[in-house]
PDB file of C-alpha atoms in Angstrom:
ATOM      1  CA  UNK A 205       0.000   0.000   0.000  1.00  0.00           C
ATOM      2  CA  UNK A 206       1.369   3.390  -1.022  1.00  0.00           C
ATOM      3  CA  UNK A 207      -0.305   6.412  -0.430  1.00  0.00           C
ATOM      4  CA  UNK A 208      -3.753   7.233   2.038  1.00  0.00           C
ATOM      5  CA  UNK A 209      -6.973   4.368   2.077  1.00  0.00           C
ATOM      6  CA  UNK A 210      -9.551   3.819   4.392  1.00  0.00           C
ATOM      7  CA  UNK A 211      -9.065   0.300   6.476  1.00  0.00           C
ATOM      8  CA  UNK A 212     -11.834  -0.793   8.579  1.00  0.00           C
ATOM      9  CA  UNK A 213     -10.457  -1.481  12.146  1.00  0.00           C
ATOM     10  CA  UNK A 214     -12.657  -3.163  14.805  1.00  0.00           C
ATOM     11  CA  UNK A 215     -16.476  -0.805  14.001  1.00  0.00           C
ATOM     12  CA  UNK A 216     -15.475   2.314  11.829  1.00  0.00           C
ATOM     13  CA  UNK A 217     -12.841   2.432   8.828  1.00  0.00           C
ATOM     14  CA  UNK A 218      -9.410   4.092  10.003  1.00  0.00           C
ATOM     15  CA  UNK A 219      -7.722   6.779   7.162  1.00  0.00           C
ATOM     16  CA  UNK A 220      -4.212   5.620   7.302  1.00  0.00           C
ATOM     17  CA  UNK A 221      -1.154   6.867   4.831  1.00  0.00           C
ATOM     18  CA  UNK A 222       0.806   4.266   4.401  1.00  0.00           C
ATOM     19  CA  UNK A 223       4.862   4.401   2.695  1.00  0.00           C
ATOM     20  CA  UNK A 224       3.931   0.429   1.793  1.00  0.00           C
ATOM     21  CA  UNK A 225       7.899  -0.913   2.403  1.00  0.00           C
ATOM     22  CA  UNK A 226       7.090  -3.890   3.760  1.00  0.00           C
ATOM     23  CA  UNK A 227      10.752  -5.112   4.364  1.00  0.00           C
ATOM     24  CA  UNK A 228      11.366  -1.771   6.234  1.00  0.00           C
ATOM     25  CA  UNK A 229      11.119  -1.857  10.161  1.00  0.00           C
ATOM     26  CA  UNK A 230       7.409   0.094  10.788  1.00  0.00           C
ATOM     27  CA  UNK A 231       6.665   3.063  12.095  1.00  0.00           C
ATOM     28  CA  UNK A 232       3.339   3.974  13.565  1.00  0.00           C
ATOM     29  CA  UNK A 233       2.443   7.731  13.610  1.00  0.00           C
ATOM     30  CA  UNK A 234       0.324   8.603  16.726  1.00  0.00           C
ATOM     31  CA  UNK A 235      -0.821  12.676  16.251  1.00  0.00           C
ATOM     32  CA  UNK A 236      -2.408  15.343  18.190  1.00  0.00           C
ATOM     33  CA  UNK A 237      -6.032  16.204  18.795  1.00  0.00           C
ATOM     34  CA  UNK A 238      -6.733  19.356  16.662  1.00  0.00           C
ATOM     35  CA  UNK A 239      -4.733  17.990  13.773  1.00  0.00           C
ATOM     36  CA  UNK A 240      -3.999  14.535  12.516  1.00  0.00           C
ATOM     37  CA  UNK A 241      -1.661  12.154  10.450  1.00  0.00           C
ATOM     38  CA  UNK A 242      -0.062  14.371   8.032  1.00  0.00           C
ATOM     39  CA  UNK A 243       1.830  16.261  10.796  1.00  0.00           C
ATOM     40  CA  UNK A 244       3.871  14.058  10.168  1.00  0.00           C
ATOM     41  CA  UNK A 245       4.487  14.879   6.573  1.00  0.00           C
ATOM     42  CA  UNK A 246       8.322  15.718   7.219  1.00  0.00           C
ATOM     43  CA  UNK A 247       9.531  11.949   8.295  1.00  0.00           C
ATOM     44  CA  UNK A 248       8.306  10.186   5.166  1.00  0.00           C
ATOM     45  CA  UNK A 249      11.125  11.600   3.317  1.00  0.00           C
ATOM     46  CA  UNK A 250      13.831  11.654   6.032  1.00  0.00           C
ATOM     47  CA  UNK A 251      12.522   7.982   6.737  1.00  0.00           C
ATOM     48  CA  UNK A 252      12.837   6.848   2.985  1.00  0.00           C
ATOM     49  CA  UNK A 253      14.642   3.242   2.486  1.00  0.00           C
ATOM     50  CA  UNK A 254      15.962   3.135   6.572  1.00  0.00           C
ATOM     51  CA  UNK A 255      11.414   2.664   7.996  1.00  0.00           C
ATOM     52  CA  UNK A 256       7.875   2.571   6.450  1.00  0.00           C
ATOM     53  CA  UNK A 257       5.893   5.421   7.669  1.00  0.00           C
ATOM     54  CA  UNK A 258       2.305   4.631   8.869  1.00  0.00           C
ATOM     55  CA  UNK A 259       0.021   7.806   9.403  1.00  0.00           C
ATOM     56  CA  UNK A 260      -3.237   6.566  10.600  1.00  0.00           C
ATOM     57  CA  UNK A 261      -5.564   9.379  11.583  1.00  0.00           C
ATOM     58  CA  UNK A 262      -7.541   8.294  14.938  1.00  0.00           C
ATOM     59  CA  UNK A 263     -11.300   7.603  15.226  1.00  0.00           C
ATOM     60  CA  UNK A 264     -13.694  10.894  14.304  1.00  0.00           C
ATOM     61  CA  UNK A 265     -10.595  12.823  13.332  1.00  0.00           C
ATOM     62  CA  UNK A 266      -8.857  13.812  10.219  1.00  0.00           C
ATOM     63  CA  UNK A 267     -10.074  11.614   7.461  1.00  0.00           C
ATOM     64  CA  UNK A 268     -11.548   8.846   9.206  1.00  0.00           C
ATOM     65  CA  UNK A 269     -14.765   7.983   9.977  1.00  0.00           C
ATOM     66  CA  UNK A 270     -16.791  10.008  12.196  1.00  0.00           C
ATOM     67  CA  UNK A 271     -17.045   8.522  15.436  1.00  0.00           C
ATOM     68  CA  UNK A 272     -20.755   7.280  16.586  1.00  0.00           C
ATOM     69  CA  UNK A 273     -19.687   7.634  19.948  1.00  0.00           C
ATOM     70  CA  UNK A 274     -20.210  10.833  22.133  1.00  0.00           C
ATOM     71  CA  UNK A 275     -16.692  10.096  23.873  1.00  0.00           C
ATOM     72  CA  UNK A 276     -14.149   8.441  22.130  1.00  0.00           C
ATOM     73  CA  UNK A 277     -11.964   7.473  24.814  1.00  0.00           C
ATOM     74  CA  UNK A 278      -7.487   6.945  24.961  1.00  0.00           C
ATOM     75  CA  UNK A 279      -8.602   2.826  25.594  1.00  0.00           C
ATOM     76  CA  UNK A 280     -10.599   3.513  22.579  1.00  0.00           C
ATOM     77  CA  UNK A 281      -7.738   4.654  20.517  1.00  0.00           C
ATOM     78  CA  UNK A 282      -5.581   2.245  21.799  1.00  0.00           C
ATOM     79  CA  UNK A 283      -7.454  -1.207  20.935  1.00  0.00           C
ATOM     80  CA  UNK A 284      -8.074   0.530  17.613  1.00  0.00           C
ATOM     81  CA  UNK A 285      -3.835   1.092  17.135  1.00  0.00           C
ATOM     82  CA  UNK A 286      -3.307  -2.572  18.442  1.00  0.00           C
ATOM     83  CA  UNK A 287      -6.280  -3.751  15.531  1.00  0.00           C
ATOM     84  CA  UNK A 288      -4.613  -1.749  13.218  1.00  0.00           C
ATOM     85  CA  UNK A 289      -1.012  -3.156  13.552  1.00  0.00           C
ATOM     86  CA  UNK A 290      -2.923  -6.491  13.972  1.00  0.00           C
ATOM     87  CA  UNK A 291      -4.561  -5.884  10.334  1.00  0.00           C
ATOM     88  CA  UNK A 292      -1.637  -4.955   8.658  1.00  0.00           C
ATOM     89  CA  UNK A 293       0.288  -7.853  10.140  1.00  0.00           C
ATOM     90  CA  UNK A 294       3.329  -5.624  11.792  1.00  0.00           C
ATOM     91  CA  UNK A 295       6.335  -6.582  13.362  1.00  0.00           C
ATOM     92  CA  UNK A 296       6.743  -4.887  16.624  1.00  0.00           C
ATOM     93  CA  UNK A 297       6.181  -1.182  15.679  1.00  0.00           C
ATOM     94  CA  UNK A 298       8.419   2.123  16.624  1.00  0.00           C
ATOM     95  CA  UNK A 299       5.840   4.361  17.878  1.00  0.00           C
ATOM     96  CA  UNK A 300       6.422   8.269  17.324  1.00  0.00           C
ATOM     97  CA  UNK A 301       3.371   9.880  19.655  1.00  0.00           C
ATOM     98  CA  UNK A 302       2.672  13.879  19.961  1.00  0.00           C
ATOM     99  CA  UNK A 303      -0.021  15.188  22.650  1.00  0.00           C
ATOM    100  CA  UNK A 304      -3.023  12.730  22.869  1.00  0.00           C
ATOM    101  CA  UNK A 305      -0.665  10.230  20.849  1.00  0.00           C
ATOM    102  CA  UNK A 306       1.263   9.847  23.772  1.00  0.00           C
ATOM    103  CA  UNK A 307      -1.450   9.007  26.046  1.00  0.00           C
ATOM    104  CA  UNK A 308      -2.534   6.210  23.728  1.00  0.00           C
ATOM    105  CA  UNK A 309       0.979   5.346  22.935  1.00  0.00           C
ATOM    106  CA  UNK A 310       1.483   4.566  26.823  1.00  0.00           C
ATOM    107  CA  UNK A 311      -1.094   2.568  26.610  1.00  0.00           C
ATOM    108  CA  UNK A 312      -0.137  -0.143  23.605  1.00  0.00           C
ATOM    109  CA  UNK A 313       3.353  -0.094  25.031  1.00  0.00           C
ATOM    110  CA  UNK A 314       2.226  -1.026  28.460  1.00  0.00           C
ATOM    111  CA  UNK A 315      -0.732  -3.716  26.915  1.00  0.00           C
ATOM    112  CA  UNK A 316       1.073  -5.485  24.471  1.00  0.00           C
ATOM    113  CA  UNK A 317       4.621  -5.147  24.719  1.00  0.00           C
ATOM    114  CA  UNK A 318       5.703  -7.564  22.299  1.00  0.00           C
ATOM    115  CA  UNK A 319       3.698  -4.702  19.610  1.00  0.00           C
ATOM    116  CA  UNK A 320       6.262  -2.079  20.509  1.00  0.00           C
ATOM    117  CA  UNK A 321       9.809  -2.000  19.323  1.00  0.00           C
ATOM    118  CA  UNK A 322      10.727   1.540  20.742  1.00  0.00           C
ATOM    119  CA  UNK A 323       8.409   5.021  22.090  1.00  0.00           C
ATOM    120  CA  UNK A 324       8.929   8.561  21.415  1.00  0.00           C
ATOM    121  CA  UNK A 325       6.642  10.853  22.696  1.00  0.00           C
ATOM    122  CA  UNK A 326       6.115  14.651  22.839  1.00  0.00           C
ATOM    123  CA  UNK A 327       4.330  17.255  23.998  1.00  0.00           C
ATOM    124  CA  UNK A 328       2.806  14.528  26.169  1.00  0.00           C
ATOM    125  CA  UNK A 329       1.979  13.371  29.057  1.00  0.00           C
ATOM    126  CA  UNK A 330      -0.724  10.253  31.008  1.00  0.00           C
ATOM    127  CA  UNK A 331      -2.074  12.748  33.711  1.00  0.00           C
ATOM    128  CA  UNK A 332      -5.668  12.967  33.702  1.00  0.00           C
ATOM    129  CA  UNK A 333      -6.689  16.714  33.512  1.00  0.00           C
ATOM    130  CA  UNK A 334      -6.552  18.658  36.779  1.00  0.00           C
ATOM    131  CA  UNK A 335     -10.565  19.517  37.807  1.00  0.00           C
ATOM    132  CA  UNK A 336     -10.070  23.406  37.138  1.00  0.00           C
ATOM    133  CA  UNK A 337      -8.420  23.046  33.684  1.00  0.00           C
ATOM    134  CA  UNK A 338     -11.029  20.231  33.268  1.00  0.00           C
ATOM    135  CA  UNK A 339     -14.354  22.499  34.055  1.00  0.00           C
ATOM    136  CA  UNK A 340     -12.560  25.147  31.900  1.00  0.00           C
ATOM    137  CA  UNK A 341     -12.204  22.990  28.397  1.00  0.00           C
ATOM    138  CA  UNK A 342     -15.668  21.437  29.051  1.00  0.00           C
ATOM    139  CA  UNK A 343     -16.976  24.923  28.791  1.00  0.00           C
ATOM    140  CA  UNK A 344     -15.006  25.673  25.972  1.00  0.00           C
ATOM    141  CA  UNK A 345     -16.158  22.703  23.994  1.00  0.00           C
ATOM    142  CA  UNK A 346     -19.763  23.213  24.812  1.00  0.00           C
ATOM    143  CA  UNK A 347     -19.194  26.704  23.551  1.00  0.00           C
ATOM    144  CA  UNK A 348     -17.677  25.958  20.164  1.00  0.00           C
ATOM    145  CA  UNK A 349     -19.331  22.926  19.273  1.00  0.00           C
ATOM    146  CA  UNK A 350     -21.934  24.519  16.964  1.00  0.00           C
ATOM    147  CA  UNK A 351     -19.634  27.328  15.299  1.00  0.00           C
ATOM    148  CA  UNK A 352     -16.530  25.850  15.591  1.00  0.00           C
ATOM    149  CA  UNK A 353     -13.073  27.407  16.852  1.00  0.00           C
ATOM    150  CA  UNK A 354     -13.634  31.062  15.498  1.00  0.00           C
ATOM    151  CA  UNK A 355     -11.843  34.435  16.921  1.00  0.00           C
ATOM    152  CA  UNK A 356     -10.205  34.141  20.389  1.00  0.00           C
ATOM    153  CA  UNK A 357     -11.102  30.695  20.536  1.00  0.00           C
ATOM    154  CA  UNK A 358      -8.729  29.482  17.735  1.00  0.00           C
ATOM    155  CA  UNK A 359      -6.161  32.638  18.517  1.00  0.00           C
ATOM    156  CA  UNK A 360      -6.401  30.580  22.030  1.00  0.00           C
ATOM    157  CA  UNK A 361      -5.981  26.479  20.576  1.00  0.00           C
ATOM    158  CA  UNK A 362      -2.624  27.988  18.168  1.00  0.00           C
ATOM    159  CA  UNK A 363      -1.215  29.245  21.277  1.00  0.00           C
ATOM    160  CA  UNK A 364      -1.722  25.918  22.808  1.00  0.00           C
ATOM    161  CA  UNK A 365      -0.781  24.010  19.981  1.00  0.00           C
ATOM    162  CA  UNK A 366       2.783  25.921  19.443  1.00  0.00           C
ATOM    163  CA  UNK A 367       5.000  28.192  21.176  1.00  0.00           C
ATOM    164  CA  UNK A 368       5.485  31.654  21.318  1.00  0.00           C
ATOM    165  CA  UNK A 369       8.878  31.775  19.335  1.00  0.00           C
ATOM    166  CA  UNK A 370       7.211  29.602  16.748  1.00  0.00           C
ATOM    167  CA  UNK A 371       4.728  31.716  16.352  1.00  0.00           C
ATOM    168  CA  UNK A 372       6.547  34.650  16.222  1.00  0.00           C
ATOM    169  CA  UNK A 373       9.003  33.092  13.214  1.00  0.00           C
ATOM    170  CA  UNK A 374       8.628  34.553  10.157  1.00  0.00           C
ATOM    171  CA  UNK A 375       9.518  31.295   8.674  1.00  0.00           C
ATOM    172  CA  UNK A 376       7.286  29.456  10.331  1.00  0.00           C
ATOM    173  CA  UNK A 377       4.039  31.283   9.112  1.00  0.00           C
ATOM    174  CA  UNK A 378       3.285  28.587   6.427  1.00  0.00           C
ATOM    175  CA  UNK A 379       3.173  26.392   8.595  1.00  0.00           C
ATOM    176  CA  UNK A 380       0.749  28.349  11.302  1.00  0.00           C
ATOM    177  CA  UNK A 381      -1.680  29.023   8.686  1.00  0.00           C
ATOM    178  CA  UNK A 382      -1.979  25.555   7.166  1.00  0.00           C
ATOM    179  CA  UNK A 383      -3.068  24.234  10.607  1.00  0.00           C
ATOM    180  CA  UNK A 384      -4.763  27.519  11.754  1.00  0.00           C
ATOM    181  CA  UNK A 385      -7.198  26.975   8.770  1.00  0.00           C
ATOM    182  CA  UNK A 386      -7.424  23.096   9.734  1.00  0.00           C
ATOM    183  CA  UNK A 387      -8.401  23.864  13.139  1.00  0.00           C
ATOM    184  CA  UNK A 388     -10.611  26.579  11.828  1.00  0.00           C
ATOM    185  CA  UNK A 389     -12.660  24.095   9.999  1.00  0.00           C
ATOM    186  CA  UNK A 390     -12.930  20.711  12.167  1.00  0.00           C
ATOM    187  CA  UNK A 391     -15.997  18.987  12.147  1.00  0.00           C
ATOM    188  CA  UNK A 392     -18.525  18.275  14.982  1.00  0.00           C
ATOM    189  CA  UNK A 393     -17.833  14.989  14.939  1.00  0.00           C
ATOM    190  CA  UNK A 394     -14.116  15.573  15.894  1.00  0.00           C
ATOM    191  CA  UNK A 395     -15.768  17.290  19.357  1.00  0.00           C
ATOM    192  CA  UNK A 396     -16.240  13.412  20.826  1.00  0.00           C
ATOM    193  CA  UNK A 397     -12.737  13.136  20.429  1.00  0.00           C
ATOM    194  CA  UNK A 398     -12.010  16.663  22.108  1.00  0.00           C
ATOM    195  CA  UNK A 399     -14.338  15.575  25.482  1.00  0.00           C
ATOM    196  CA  UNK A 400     -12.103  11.890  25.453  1.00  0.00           C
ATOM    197  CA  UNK A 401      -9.007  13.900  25.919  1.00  0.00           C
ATOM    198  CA  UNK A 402     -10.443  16.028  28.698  1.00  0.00           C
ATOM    199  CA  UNK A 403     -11.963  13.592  30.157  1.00  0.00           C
ATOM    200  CA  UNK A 404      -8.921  10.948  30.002  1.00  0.00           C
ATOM    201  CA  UNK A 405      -8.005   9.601  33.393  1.00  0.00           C
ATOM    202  CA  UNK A 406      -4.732   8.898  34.535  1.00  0.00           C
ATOM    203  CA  UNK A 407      -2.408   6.307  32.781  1.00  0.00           C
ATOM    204  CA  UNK A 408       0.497   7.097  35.472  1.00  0.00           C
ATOM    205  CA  UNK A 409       0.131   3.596  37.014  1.00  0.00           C
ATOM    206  CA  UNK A 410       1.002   2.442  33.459  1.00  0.00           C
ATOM    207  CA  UNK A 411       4.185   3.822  32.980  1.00  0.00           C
ATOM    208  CA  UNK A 412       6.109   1.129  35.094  1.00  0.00           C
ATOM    209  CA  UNK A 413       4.890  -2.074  32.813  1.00  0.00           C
ATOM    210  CA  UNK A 414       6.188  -0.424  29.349  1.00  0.00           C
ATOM    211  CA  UNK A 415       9.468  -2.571  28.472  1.00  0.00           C
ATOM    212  CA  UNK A 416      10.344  -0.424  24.798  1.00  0.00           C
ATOM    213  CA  UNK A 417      13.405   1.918  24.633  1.00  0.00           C
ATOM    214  CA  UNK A 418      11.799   5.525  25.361  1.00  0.00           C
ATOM    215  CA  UNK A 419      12.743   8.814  23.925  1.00  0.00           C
ATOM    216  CA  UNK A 420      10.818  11.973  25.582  1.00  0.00           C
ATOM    217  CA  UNK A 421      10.865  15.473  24.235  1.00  0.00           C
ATOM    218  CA  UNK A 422      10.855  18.220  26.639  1.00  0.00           C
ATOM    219  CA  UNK A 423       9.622  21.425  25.454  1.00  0.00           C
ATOM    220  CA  UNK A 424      10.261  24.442  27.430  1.00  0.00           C
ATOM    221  CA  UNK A 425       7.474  26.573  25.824  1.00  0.00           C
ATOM    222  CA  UNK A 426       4.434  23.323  26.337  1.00  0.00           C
ATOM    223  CA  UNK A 427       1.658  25.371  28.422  1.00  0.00           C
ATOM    224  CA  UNK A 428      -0.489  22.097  27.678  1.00  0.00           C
ATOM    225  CA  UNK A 429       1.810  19.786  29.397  1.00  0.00           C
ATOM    226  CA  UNK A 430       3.669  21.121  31.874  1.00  0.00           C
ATOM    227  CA  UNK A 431       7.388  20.527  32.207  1.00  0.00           C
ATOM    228  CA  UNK A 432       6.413  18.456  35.483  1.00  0.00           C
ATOM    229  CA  UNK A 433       4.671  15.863  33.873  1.00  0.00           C
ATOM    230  CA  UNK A 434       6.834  15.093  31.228  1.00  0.00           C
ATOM    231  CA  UNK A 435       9.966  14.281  33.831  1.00  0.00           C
ATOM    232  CA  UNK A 436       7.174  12.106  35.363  1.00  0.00           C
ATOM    233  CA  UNK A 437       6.922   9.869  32.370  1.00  0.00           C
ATOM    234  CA  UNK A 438      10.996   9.963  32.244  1.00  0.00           C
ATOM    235  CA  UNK A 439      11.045   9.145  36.094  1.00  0.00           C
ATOM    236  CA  UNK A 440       8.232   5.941  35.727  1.00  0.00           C
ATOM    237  CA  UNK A 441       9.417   4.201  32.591  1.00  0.00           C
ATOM    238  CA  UNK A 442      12.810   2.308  33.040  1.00  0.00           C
ATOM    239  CA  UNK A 443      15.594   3.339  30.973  1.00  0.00           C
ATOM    240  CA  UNK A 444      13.091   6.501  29.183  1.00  0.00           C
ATOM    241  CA  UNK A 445      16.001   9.278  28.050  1.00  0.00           C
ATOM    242  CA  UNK A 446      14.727  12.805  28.336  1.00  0.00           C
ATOM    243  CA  UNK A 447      15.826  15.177  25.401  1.00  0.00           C
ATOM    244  CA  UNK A 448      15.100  19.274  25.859  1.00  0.00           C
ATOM    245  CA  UNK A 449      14.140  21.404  23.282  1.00  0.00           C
ATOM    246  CA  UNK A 450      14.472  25.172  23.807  1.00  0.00           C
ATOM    247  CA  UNK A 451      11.905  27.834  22.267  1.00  0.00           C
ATOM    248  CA  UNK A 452       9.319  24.984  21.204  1.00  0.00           C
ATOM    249  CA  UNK A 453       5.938  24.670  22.334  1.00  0.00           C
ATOM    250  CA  UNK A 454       3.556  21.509  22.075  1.00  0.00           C
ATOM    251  CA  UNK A 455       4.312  20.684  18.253  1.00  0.00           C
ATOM    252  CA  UNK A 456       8.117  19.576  18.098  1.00  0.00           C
ATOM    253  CA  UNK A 457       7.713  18.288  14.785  1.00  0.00           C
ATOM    254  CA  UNK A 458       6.180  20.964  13.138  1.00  0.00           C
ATOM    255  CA  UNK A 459       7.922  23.809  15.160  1.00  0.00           C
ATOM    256  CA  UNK A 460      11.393  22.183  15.110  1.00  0.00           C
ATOM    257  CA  UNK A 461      11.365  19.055  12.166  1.00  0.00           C
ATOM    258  CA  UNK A 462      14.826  19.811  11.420  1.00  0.00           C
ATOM    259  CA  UNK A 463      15.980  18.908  15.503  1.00  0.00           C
ATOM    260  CA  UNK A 464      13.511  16.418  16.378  1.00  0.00           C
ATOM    261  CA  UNK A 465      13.277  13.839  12.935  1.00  0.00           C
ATOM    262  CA  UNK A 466      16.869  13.223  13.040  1.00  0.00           C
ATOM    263  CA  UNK A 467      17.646  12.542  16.504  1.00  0.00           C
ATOM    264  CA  UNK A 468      13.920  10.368  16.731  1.00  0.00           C
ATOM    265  CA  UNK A 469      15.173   7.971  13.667  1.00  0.00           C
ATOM    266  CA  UNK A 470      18.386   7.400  15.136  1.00  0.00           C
ATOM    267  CA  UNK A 471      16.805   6.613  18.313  1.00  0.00           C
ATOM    268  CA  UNK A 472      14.467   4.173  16.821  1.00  0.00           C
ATOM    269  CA  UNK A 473      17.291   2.501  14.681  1.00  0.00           C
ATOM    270  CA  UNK A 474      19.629   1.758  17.642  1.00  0.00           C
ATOM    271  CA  UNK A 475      16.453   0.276  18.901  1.00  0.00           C
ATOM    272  CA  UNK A 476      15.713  -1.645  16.175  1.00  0.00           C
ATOM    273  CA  UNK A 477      19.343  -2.738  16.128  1.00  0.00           C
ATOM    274  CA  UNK A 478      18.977  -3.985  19.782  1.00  0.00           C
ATOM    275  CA  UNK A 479      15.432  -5.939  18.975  1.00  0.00           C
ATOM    276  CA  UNK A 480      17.592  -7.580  15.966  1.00  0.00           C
ATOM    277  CA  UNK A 481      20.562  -8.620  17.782  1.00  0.00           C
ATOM    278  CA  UNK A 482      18.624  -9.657  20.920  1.00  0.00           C
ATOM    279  CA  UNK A 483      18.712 -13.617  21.789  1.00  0.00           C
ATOM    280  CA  UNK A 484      16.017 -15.665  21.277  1.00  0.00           C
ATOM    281  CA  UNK A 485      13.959 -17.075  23.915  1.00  0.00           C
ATOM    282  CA  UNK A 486      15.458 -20.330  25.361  1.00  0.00           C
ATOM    283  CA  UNK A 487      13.506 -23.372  23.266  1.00  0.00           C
ATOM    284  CA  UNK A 488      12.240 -20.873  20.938  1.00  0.00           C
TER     285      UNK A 488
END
């Protein structure tokens, strides 16, 4: 497969991009809320002939289906990532997670361990939402769910979504307006995946059982995830490296492709190297 088809996964049909290499060590793309699969547009050419990229684009979001539900949940997500690598009949996957990726990410990794060949997450965390910041999205979603992110509501989700010296980079306002428009024109059925993320609970107690080499991004300009919780997920998962990143916000990948890609596919290859060279069970 080459190129972006609908596959159905478990009840609904899953958009999912797909680089096709078969004999390539995968890649599974987990994205933010508010955007979807193709922000990871940049590694499918830095990837090319070392990992096949898979973009799927979660439940009610981007491209795929709209969701039935009225929350679509992280557990959700996650049993529909494990179908999906189930489907496509994957060898242990190298999971690159961003925001709400990272909360489902922790949750494959810690399920089914022997799906997961290496993690790298950022701008995430698995706290569930603190009550105040909680009560204060609910409202926000019940507010916007009929018109959509418009005025100070979007000016507000951008300034989540990426930092302050991102978005005051000339260079980088391309790249702003794509996903300003995107968010700008989300559909109502992308609000059930909204109320999943601030209604997630906590996946802290998680953190312990995942066994896959672990790459987390700091960034010191993430007002969504506080620096706190991120050394958290470093602190819980044995072995997890931490990585800072200076002047980026909640996107790495889109606010600093040219730092982040790199360093992510080397991490992933040494892992792959490791899961290669590793012994096989005794009487396997």
């Amino acid at each position: 497969m080459d190129g972006g088809t609908g596959i159905p996964v478990r009840d609904t049909i899953l958009w999912v991009d797909d680089t096709g290499e078969a004999d390539l060590p995968p890649i599974l793309c987990l994205h933010s809320l508010f955007l979807d699969g193709r922000m990871f547009d940049a590694l499918v050419p830095a990837a090319k002939g070392r990992f096949r990229v898979i973009r799927p684009d979660f439940r009610g979001q981007g491209s795929s289906a709209p969701s039935t539900q009225a929350v679509v949940t992280m557990d959700c997500c996650a049993d529909d990532m494990i179908a999906l690598i189930e489907t496509l009949g994957l060898p242990p996957v190298h999971l690159i997670a961003a925001s709400m990726g990272g909360d489902v990410a922790v949750r494959i990794a810690a399920r089914r361990p022997d799906l997961c060949a290496s993690m790298v997450m950022m701008g995430s965390s698995v706290r569930g939402e603190p009550d105040d910041q909680k009560a204060h999205f609910t409202d926000l979603l019940d507010r916007t769910y009929a018109t959509g992110f418009v005025g100070g509501d979007l000016d507000m989700m951008m300034s989540i979504m990426f930092g302050a010296t991102t978005r005051s980079n000339p260079e980088k306002q391309a790249m702003l307006d794509h996903w300003r428009l995107h968010i700008g024109r989300l559909a109502p059925s992308t609000w059930a995946a909204m109320h999943g993320v601030v209604e997630r609970p906590s996946a802290v107690s998680l953190l312990p059982q995942v066994k896959a080499p672990t790459l987390v991004y700091l960034s010191d300009e993430d007002v969504a995830r506080p620096q706190e919780w991120t050394h958290e997920v470093v602190d819980n998962i044995p072995g997890a490296k931490l990585a800072r990143l200076e002047g980026v916000g909640h996107s790495p990948i889109l606010e600093v492709p040219d730092v982040v890609i790199p360093s992510t596919l080397d991490f992933m290859a040494s892992a792959q190297r490791a899961l290669e060279t590793r012994p096989a069970p005794a009487g396997a």
